[in-house]
Amino acid sequence: MKPIQVGLLGIGTVGSGTFNVLQRNQEEIKRRAGRGIEITMVADLDVARAQSVVGPDVKVVNDARAVIANPDIDIVIELIGGYGIAKALVLEAIAAGKHVVTANKALLAVHGTEIFAAASAKGVMVAFEAAVAGGIPIIKALREGLTANSIQWIAGIINGTTNFILSEMRDKGLDFDVVLKEAQRLGYAEADPTFDIEGVDAAHKATLMSAIAFGIPVQFDKAYVEGITKLGAADIKYAEQLGYRIKLLGITKRTAKGIELRVHPSLVPSKRLIANVEGAMNAVVVQGDAVGTTLYYGKGAGSEPTASAVIADLVDITRLHTADPLHRVPHLAFQPDAMSDLAVLPMSEVVTSYYLRLRVADEAGVLAQVTGLLANAGISIDAVLQREADEVGGEGATSTDLIILTHDTREGTMNDVLAQMQALPSVLAPITRIRKEELN
Ligand code: HSE
């Protein structure tokens, strides 16, 4: 049988990796897929550079629409990124009857409903394993491997840049700004790292996992998103003293009231495996009612790790493209007419526990005032740590750091208490609040 023909839109880091791995492993991939898979056409603005990557036998153009219009192309891989031209091209490829493979988490998290509906109407597949956690086959695991389960929660380190920064902050005791500059110098962080450090990239990925886990539409606009830019070395150190590490987690959870969908720094007990995921690595924990806790670990970015996921999608499509569309794996794991209308909860309704750090006047009665406010609100304290005044502020200091770990409470209740604490004359600086996840 003649090879299935693939057109590639954008041949940067992931595109080159995809081309190279497909070539290197072509025989083995063919034995798995049942027929060869060949990239026969590439569109890239830099035609000369693209041609040098793929060699003279592959047609390279600077117009992505020429790839979509080519009747010989069965599958289009979109590796342009972003919501702009990528969205138009994906919809045009679908309209032209092409199957689509994309690594574009931003596009699917924001416009997934429209894109999956268009694909279903046209009877084509949109595959996106590479969009979440790079080379880790987490989409496959959630959508197929765990299909027996009622999934209860997912918590993941799904942004390598921020995990690298947090690991460096902890290892070297440095503040965020210093490590970010170093990460940029080493090429770990983008020149514009906003989406990574503000949690947006992780929220795109969490949104996709949430939809697949719970059978709800993709709803990035409902996700709570908080990045790591305000974290200080002191909080990482205090967390460590209390037996925790701070990680940027993407969390989605099924509760009696609705779905939690949130990205924020979290204290995680140091003894959990996920707390020990360091550097740019990714890891996702999934809790299912039948399977219990499962953990997926690997490289969440990079040329060949991400290519590994892109090619897995190419193989899936090659195996399934002649199947009746109704017999394929649904885009979001659940049949489109059987989606749930469970609401994504506002952050004020989320229930979790907290780490609080207060810079307070080192005088009698302050601890009682602070803990009194927690008691009045029904918030139970798990641990308290007070640093000696001269350890924090030097010899003769008159202020100190008070660190409190709480048990679970509603975020809205905690917000009210924090406002009251902040207004106390003995609280001398803005209070730091970091959520805490036991993940048990
Ligand atoms: N920028 C992402 C990260 C990789 O740092 O993990 C692509 O999503």
Short mmCIF file of C-alpha atoms and ligand atoms in Angstrom, two decimals:
data_model
loop_
_atom_site.label_atom_id
_atom_site.label_comp_id
_atom_site.label_asym_id
_atom_site.label_seq_id
_atom_site.Cartn_x
_atom_site.Cartn_y
_atom_site.Cartn_z
CA MET A 1 0.00 0.00 0.00
CA LYS A 2 1.35 3.45 -0.79
CA PRO A 3 2.49 5.51 2.19
CA ILE A 4 0.06 7.93 3.78
CA GLN A 5 1.13 11.46 2.84
CA VAL A 6 1.63 14.14 5.44
CA GLY A 7 1.94 17.90 5.00
CA LEU A 8 3.77 19.84 7.70
CA LEU A 9 2.95 23.47 8.53
CA GLY A 10 5.93 25.00 10.34
CA ILE A 11 9.26 23.21 10.63
CA GLY A 12 10.91 24.56 13.76
CA THR A 13 12.18 22.51 16.67
CA VAL A 14 9.27 20.04 16.85
CA GLY A 15 8.79 19.85 13.07
CA SER A 16 12.46 18.96 12.50
CA GLY A 17 12.27 16.34 15.23
CA THR A 18 9.16 14.87 13.66
CA PHE A 19 10.80 14.67 10.25
CA ASN A 20 13.97 13.12 11.64
CA VAL A 21 12.30 10.52 13.86
CA LEU A 22 9.90 9.51 11.07
CA GLN A 23 12.90 8.95 8.79
CA ARG A 24 15.05 7.20 11.35
CA ASN A 25 12.35 4.80 12.55
CA GLN A 26 10.39 4.51 9.30
CA GLU A 27 10.56 0.72 9.04
CA GLU A 28 9.41 0.12 12.59
CA ILE A 29 6.69 2.78 12.34
CA LYS A 30 5.45 1.18 9.10
CA ARG A 31 5.28 -2.25 10.77
CA ARG A 32 3.12 -0.70 13.50
CA ALA A 33 0.93 1.52 11.35
CA GLY A 34 0.35 -0.99 8.57
CA ARG A 35 1.69 1.36 5.91
CA GLY A 36 4.41 3.93 5.50
CA ILE A 37 4.00 7.50 6.78
CA GLU A 38 5.85 10.17 4.80
CA ILE A 39 6.11 13.92 5.10
CA THR A 40 6.00 14.88 1.43
CA MET A 41 5.29 18.62 1.66
CA VAL A 42 6.34 21.33 4.11
CA ALA A 43 5.25 24.96 4.43
CA ASP A 44 7.52 27.39 6.22
CA LEU A 45 8.23 31.09 5.83
CA ASP A 46 11.96 30.32 5.68
CA VAL A 47 11.94 28.04 2.64
CA ALA A 48 15.74 27.72 2.34
CA ARG A 49 16.19 26.67 5.96
CA ALA A 50 13.25 24.25 5.75
CA GLN A 51 14.64 22.70 2.56
CA SER A 52 17.99 22.18 4.25
CA VAL A 53 16.23 20.24 7.04
CA VAL A 54 14.17 17.94 4.82
CA GLY A 55 16.49 17.55 1.81
CA PRO A 56 15.71 17.90 -1.89
CA ASP A 57 13.04 15.16 -2.15
CA VAL A 58 10.42 16.99 -0.07
CA LYS A 59 8.51 19.88 -1.61
CA VAL A 60 8.87 23.06 0.47
CA VAL A 61 6.64 26.09 -0.04
CA ASN A 62 6.08 29.31 1.87
CA ASP A 63 2.29 29.11 1.58
CA ALA A 64 0.55 26.82 4.06
CA ARG A 65 -2.62 26.90 1.97
CA ALA A 66 -0.77 25.16 -0.87
CA VAL A 67 -0.27 22.18 1.46
CA ILE A 68 -3.94 22.14 2.43
CA ALA A 69 -4.98 22.37 -1.21
CA ASN A 70 -2.77 19.46 -2.28
CA PRO A 71 -5.16 16.52 -2.94
CA ASP A 72 -2.38 13.97 -2.23
CA ILE A 73 -1.98 15.12 1.39
CA ASP A 74 -4.03 13.00 3.82
CA ILE A 75 -2.87 14.49 7.15
CA VAL A 76 -1.84 18.06 8.00
CA ILE A 77 0.44 18.65 10.99
CA GLU A 78 0.02 22.16 12.43
CA LEU A 79 3.13 23.29 14.33
CA ILE A 80 2.76 27.06 13.88
CA GLY A 81 1.26 27.73 17.30
CA GLY A 82 -0.95 30.53 18.62
CA TYR A 83 -4.60 31.35 17.96
CA GLY A 84 -4.25 33.48 14.82
CA ILE A 85 -3.32 32.00 11.46
CA ALA A 86 -3.07 28.53 13.04
CA LYS A 87 -6.80 28.56 13.76
CA ALA A 88 -7.71 29.55 10.21
CA LEU A 89 -5.41 26.89 8.76
CA VAL A 90 -6.68 24.10 11.01
CA LEU A 91 -10.30 24.93 10.11
CA GLU A 92 -9.40 25.12 6.42
CA ALA A 93 -7.59 21.77 6.57
CA ILE A 94 -10.65 20.21 8.23
CA ALA A 95 -12.95 21.76 5.60
CA ALA A 96 -10.68 20.26 2.92
CA GLY A 97 -11.22 16.82 4.51
CA LYS A 98 -7.71 16.48 5.96
CA HIS A 99 -7.01 14.88 9.31
CA VAL A 100 -5.10 17.24 11.59
CA VAL A 101 -2.34 16.66 14.12
CA THR A 102 -1.44 19.62 16.31
CA ALA A 103 0.69 20.46 19.31
CA ASN A 104 -1.21 23.70 19.76
CA LYS A 105 -2.60 23.67 23.32
CA ALA A 106 -3.53 27.36 23.23
CA LEU A 107 -5.64 26.92 20.12
CA LEU A 108 -7.50 23.85 21.41
CA ALA A 109 -7.99 25.13 24.96
CA VAL A 110 -9.62 28.31 23.65
CA HIS A 111 -11.25 27.23 20.36
CA GLY A 112 -11.47 23.46 20.83
CA THR A 113 -15.27 23.33 20.86
CA GLU A 114 -15.48 24.94 17.42
CA ILE A 115 -12.60 22.89 16.01
CA PHE A 116 -13.81 19.51 17.28
CA ALA A 117 -17.35 20.22 16.05
CA ALA A 118 -16.03 21.09 12.60
CA ALA A 119 -13.92 17.93 12.54
CA SER A 120 -16.84 15.73 13.63
CA ALA A 121 -19.12 17.25 11.00
CA LYS A 122 -16.51 16.54 8.35
CA GLY A 123 -15.67 13.05 9.65
CA VAL A 124 -11.96 13.81 10.22
CA MET A 125 -9.74 13.41 13.25
CA VAL A 126 -7.96 16.18 15.16
CA ALA A 127 -5.23 14.58 17.26
CA PHE A 128 -3.29 16.48 19.92
CA GLU A 129 -1.15 14.18 22.06
CA ALA A 130 1.75 16.65 21.75
CA ALA A 131 -0.33 19.50 23.16
CA VAL A 132 -0.13 18.26 26.76
CA ALA A 133 3.10 17.30 28.54
CA GLY A 134 5.10 16.84 25.31
CA GLY A 135 6.33 13.28 25.03
CA ILE A 136 4.25 11.85 27.91
CA PRO A 137 1.29 9.96 26.38
CA ILE A 138 -1.16 11.47 28.85
CA ILE A 139 -3.97 12.09 26.36
CA LYS A 140 -3.85 8.45 25.34
CA ALA A 141 -3.77 7.37 28.98
CA LEU A 142 -6.76 9.51 29.98
CA ARG A 143 -8.82 8.88 26.88
CA GLU A 144 -8.17 5.17 26.42
CA GLY A 145 -6.05 3.50 29.09
CA LEU A 146 -8.17 4.83 31.98
CA THR A 147 -11.50 4.65 30.17
CA ALA A 148 -12.99 2.28 32.79
CA ASN A 149 -12.57 4.83 35.54
CA SER A 150 -14.53 7.63 37.03
CA ILE A 151 -11.59 10.00 37.18
CA GLN A 152 -11.51 11.92 40.45
CA TRP A 153 -8.63 14.33 40.05
CA ILE A 154 -5.55 15.16 38.04
CA ALA A 155 -2.57 17.16 39.27
CA GLY A 156 0.34 17.82 36.99
CA ILE A 157 3.64 19.59 36.61
CA ILE A 158 2.90 20.48 33.02
CA ASN A 159 5.25 23.37 32.37
CA GLY A 160 8.94 22.57 32.23
CA THR A 161 10.15 26.17 32.26
CA THR A 162 8.54 26.98 35.59
CA ASN A 163 9.58 23.65 37.11
CA PHE A 164 13.16 24.37 36.09
CA ILE A 165 12.95 27.82 37.69
CA LEU A 166 11.42 26.47 40.92
CA SER A 167 14.04 23.71 41.12
CA GLU A 168 16.84 26.24 40.73
CA MET A 169 15.28 28.58 43.31
CA ARG A 170 15.15 25.72 45.81
CA ASP A 171 18.60 24.30 45.03
CA LYS A 172 20.41 27.61 45.09
CA GLY A 173 18.23 29.67 47.42
CA LEU A 174 17.79 32.33 44.73
CA ASP A 175 14.86 34.62 44.02
CA PHE A 176 12.62 34.27 40.98
CA ASP A 177 14.01 37.19 38.93
CA VAL A 178 17.59 35.98 39.21
CA VAL A 179 16.75 32.43 38.13
CA LEU A 180 14.53 33.59 35.27
CA LYS A 181 17.42 35.59 33.79
CA GLU A 182 19.68 32.54 34.12
CA ALA A 183 17.05 30.28 32.52
CA GLN A 184 16.78 32.69 29.58
CA ARG A 185 20.56 32.81 29.21
CA LEU A 186 20.67 29.00 29.10
CA GLY A 187 17.79 28.82 26.62
CA TYR A 188 15.38 27.07 29.03
CA ALA A 189 13.00 30.02 29.05
CA GLU A 190 11.69 31.93 26.04
CA ALA A 191 12.76 35.54 25.45
CA ASP A 192 9.10 36.34 26.24
CA PRO A 193 8.32 33.79 28.96
CA THR A 194 4.94 35.31 29.92
CA PHE A 195 2.74 32.31 29.07
CA ASP A 196 5.03 29.99 31.01
CA ILE A 197 5.71 32.02 34.16
CA GLU A 198 2.16 33.37 34.47
CA GLY A 199 0.71 29.84 34.36
CA VAL A 200 -1.15 30.31 31.08
CA ASP A 201 0.61 27.48 29.23
CA ALA A 202 -0.11 25.10 32.12
CA ALA A 203 -3.74 26.27 32.20
CA HIS A 204 -4.15 25.49 28.50
CA LYS A 205 -2.94 21.96 29.18
CA ALA A 206 -5.01 21.54 32.35
CA THR A 207 -8.09 22.69 30.42
CA LEU A 208 -7.58 19.95 27.84
CA MET A 209 -7.04 17.27 30.49
CA SER A 210 -10.11 18.45 32.40
CA ALA A 211 -12.31 18.15 29.32
CA ILE A 212 -11.08 14.62 28.59
CA ALA A 213 -11.21 13.46 32.19
CA PHE A 214 -14.74 14.67 32.93
CA GLY A 215 -16.40 14.87 29.53
CA ILE A 216 -16.96 18.63 29.73
CA PRO A 217 -16.32 21.15 26.94
CA VAL A 218 -12.91 22.88 26.87
CA GLN A 219 -13.33 26.04 28.97
CA PHE A 220 -10.04 27.88 29.31
CA ASP A 221 -11.93 31.06 30.20
CA LYS A 222 -13.17 29.38 33.41
CA ALA A 223 -9.71 28.27 34.58
CA TYR A 224 -8.13 30.03 37.56
CA VAL A 225 -4.59 30.98 36.55
CA GLU A 226 -1.79 32.14 38.84
CA GLY A 227 1.91 31.93 37.96
CA ILE A 228 5.14 31.81 39.92
CA THR A 229 6.35 35.41 39.56
CA LYS A 230 5.53 36.39 43.15
CA LEU A 231 7.21 33.42 44.83
CA GLY A 232 10.16 34.25 47.03
CA ALA A 233 13.12 32.15 48.08
CA ALA A 234 11.92 32.52 51.71
CA ASP A 235 8.65 30.66 51.01
CA ILE A 236 10.49 27.83 49.31
CA LYS A 237 12.79 27.58 52.32
CA TYR A 238 9.97 27.66 54.90
CA ALA A 239 7.99 25.10 52.90
CA GLU A 240 11.00 22.81 52.95
CA GLN A 241 11.31 23.18 56.73
CA LEU A 242 7.68 22.10 57.03
CA GLY A 243 8.18 19.05 54.78
CA TYR A 244 6.88 20.47 51.50
CA ARG A 245 8.12 21.56 48.08
CA ILE A 246 6.49 24.26 46.01
CA LYS A 247 5.43 23.24 42.49
CA LEU A 248 3.34 24.96 39.84
CA LEU A 249 0.47 22.48 39.53
CA GLY A 250 -2.32 22.22 37.00
CA ILE A 251 -5.21 20.73 38.96
CA THR A 252 -8.62 19.56 37.89
CA LYS A 253 -10.94 17.80 40.29
CA ARG A 254 -14.48 16.42 40.33
CA THR A 255 -16.45 17.57 43.38
CA ALA A 256 -20.08 17.29 44.43
CA LYS A 257 -20.60 20.94 43.40
CA GLY A 258 -18.78 20.92 40.07
CA ILE A 259 -15.34 20.81 38.48
CA GLU A 260 -12.27 22.54 39.86
CA LEU A 261 -9.88 23.79 37.17
CA ARG A 262 -6.90 25.76 38.43
CA VAL A 263 -3.22 26.47 37.98
CA HIS A 264 -1.21 27.98 40.83
CA PRO A 265 1.88 27.35 42.94
CA SER A 266 1.16 24.60 45.46
CA LEU A 267 2.90 23.13 48.45
CA VAL A 268 3.19 19.38 47.91
CA PRO A 269 4.48 16.99 50.63
CA SER A 270 8.17 16.31 49.88
CA LYS A 271 7.55 12.57 50.18
CA ARG A 272 5.21 12.48 47.16
CA LEU A 273 6.89 11.31 43.96
CA ILE A 274 5.63 14.35 42.08
CA ALA A 275 7.33 16.67 44.57
CA ASN A 276 10.64 15.17 43.46
CA VAL A 277 10.17 15.93 39.77
CA GLU A 278 12.94 18.44 39.16
CA GLY A 279 14.34 20.55 36.35
CA ALA A 280 12.40 20.84 33.12
CA MET A 281 10.68 17.45 33.53
CA ASN A 282 6.90 17.05 33.55
CA ALA A 283 4.73 14.65 35.54
CA VAL A 284 1.00 14.06 35.85
CA VAL A 285 -0.80 12.21 38.64
CA VAL A 286 -4.24 10.84 37.81
CA GLN A 287 -6.59 9.43 40.44
CA GLY A 288 -9.23 7.05 39.11
CA ASP A 289 -11.82 5.23 41.21
CA ALA A 290 -10.84 1.81 39.91
CA VAL A 291 -7.13 2.12 39.23
CA GLY A 292 -6.24 4.32 42.19
CA THR A 293 -3.30 6.69 41.76
CA THR A 294 -1.22 6.58 38.57
CA LEU A 295 1.80 8.72 37.68
CA TYR A 296 3.15 9.66 34.25
CA TYR A 297 6.61 11.21 33.99
CA GLY A 298 8.82 12.40 31.16
CA LYS A 299 9.99 15.26 28.99
CA GLY A 300 7.29 17.84 28.43
CA ALA A 301 9.03 19.69 25.63
CA GLY A 302 11.91 19.42 23.18
CA SER A 303 12.36 18.33 19.62
CA GLU A 304 12.22 14.54 19.66
CA PRO A 305 10.16 14.05 22.85
CA THR A 306 7.38 16.17 21.32
CA ALA A 307 7.91 14.50 17.94
CA SER A 308 7.30 11.18 19.70
CA ALA A 309 3.76 12.37 20.53
CA VAL A 310 3.15 13.89 17.08
CA ILE A 311 4.13 10.62 15.39
CA ALA A 312 1.97 8.56 17.75
CA ASP A 313 -0.96 10.62 16.47
CA LEU A 314 0.11 10.03 12.86
CA VAL A 315 0.13 6.28 13.52
CA ASP A 316 -3.30 6.41 15.18
CA ILE A 317 -4.76 8.28 12.23
CA THR A 318 -3.11 5.92 9.75
CA ARG A 319 -4.66 2.94 11.52
CA LEU A 320 -8.11 4.51 11.90
CA HIS A 321 -8.70 6.78 8.95
CA THR A 322 -10.67 4.17 7.02
CA ALA A 323 -12.83 3.32 10.06
CA ASP A 324 -16.36 4.62 10.36
CA PRO A 325 -15.96 8.00 12.15
CA LEU A 326 -18.47 6.84 14.77
CA HIS A 327 -16.16 3.99 15.70
CA ARG A 328 -13.10 6.14 16.32
CA VAL A 329 -11.99 7.36 19.74
CA PRO A 330 -13.95 10.59 20.43
CA HIS A 331 -11.83 13.76 20.45
CA LEU A 332 -12.63 14.45 24.11
CA ALA A 333 -12.95 10.79 25.19
CA PHE A 334 -16.75 11.00 25.63
CA GLN A 335 -19.22 10.75 22.74
CA PRO A 336 -20.10 14.30 21.59
CA ASP A 337 -23.80 13.76 22.42
CA ALA A 338 -22.96 12.46 25.91
CA MET A 339 -20.97 15.38 27.28
CA SER A 340 -21.56 16.51 30.86
CA ASP A 341 -22.89 19.94 31.80
CA LEU A 342 -21.06 19.94 35.16
CA ALA A 343 -20.01 23.54 35.79
CA VAL A 344 -16.45 24.68 36.34
CA LEU A 345 -16.48 26.19 39.83
CA PRO A 346 -15.36 29.76 40.52
CA MET A 347 -12.15 29.86 42.55
CA SER A 348 -14.03 31.10 45.62
CA GLU A 349 -15.80 27.70 45.78
CA VAL A 350 -12.62 25.64 45.62
CA VAL A 351 -11.78 23.77 48.81
CA THR A 352 -8.11 23.36 49.66
CA SER A 353 -5.61 23.97 52.43
CA TYR A 354 -3.19 26.88 52.74
CA TYR A 355 0.29 28.10 53.62
CA LEU A 356 0.25 31.66 54.96
CA ARG A 357 3.32 33.80 55.69
CA LEU A 358 2.82 36.98 57.66
CA ARG A 359 5.46 39.54 58.55
CA VAL A 360 4.28 40.59 62.00
CA ALA A 361 5.37 42.79 64.86
CA ASP A 362 7.24 40.60 67.35
CA GLU A 363 5.12 41.46 70.40
CA ALA A 364 2.69 39.83 72.84
CA GLY A 365 -0.75 38.79 71.57
CA VAL A 366 -0.06 38.90 67.84
CA LEU A 367 -0.23 35.14 67.34
CA ALA A 368 -3.49 35.03 69.29
CA GLN A 369 -5.02 37.79 67.12
CA VAL A 370 -4.07 36.02 63.91
CA THR A 371 -5.16 32.54 64.99
CA GLY A 372 -8.32 34.03 66.51
CA LEU A 373 -9.43 35.24 63.07
CA LEU A 374 -8.89 31.74 61.65
CA ALA A 375 -10.81 30.18 64.56
CA ASN A 376 -13.74 32.60 64.12
CA ALA A 377 -14.03 31.55 60.47
CA GLY A 378 -13.92 27.85 61.41
CA ILE A 379 -10.54 27.31 59.75
CA SER A 380 -8.49 24.69 61.51
CA ILE A 381 -4.70 25.10 61.85
CA ASP A 382 -2.39 22.25 60.87
CA ALA A 383 1.01 23.74 61.83
CA VAL A 384 2.58 27.02 62.94
CA LEU A 385 6.21 28.05 62.51
CA GLN A 386 7.65 31.24 63.89
CA ARG A 387 11.11 32.41 62.95
CA GLU A 388 13.18 34.21 65.56
CA ALA A 389 13.13 37.95 64.91
CA ASP A 390 16.89 38.23 64.53
CA GLU A 391 16.97 35.27 62.12
CA VAL A 392 14.57 37.09 59.80
CA GLY A 393 15.46 40.72 60.27
CA GLY A 394 18.93 40.59 61.82
CA GLU A 395 20.11 41.36 65.36
CA GLY A 396 17.56 43.43 67.29
CA ALA A 397 14.79 43.12 64.69
CA THR A 398 11.30 43.91 65.92
CA SER A 399 9.39 41.90 63.34
CA THR A 400 9.23 38.23 62.50
CA ASP A 401 7.79 35.78 60.00
CA LEU A 402 4.80 33.77 61.11
CA ILE A 403 4.03 30.76 58.94
CA ILE A 404 0.72 28.94 59.27
CA LEU A 405 -0.49 25.79 57.55
CA THR A 406 -4.24 25.30 57.59
CA HIS A 407 -6.56 22.38 57.00
CA ASP A 408 -9.07 22.46 54.14
CA THR A 409 -11.39 25.39 53.81
CA ARG A 410 -13.32 27.18 51.08
CA GLU A 411 -11.22 29.75 49.19
CA GLY A 412 -13.93 32.40 49.63
CA THR A 413 -13.74 31.95 53.43
CA MET A 414 -9.96 32.21 53.32
CA ASN A 415 -10.17 35.41 51.23
CA ASP A 416 -12.38 37.01 53.89
CA VAL A 417 -10.03 36.02 56.71
CA LEU A 418 -6.98 37.25 54.78
CA ALA A 419 -8.60 40.67 54.36
CA GLN A 420 -9.20 40.83 58.13
CA MET A 421 -5.63 39.70 58.93
CA GLN A 422 -4.15 42.18 56.52
CA ALA A 423 -6.00 44.98 58.31
CA LEU A 424 -4.42 44.13 61.71
CA PRO A 425 -1.92 46.86 62.74
CA SER A 426 0.51 44.12 63.79
CA VAL A 427 0.65 42.69 60.24
CA LEU A 428 3.40 44.73 58.64
CA ALA A 429 3.55 43.60 55.00
CA PRO A 430 1.33 41.98 52.35
CA ILE A 431 0.49 38.42 53.41
CA THR A 432 1.75 35.59 51.22
CA ARG A 433 -0.84 32.86 50.56
CA ILE A 434 0.09 29.65 48.77
CA ARG A 435 -2.33 26.78 48.37
CA LYS A 436 -1.36 23.34 49.65
CA GLU A 437 -2.27 20.00 48.10
CA GLU A 438 -1.75 16.78 50.00
CA LEU A 439 -2.43 14.64 46.88
CA ASN A 440 -3.40 11.57 48.90
N1 HSE B 1 6.88 26.08 27.22
C1 HSE B 1 6.43 24.79 27.63
C2 HSE B 1 7.18 24.36 28.88
C3 HSE B 1 6.58 23.71 26.61
O1 HSE B 1 8.03 25.09 29.37
O2 HSE B 1 6.88 23.28 29.36
C4 HSE B 1 5.54 23.77 25.55
O3 HSE B 1 4.27 23.71 26.08
#
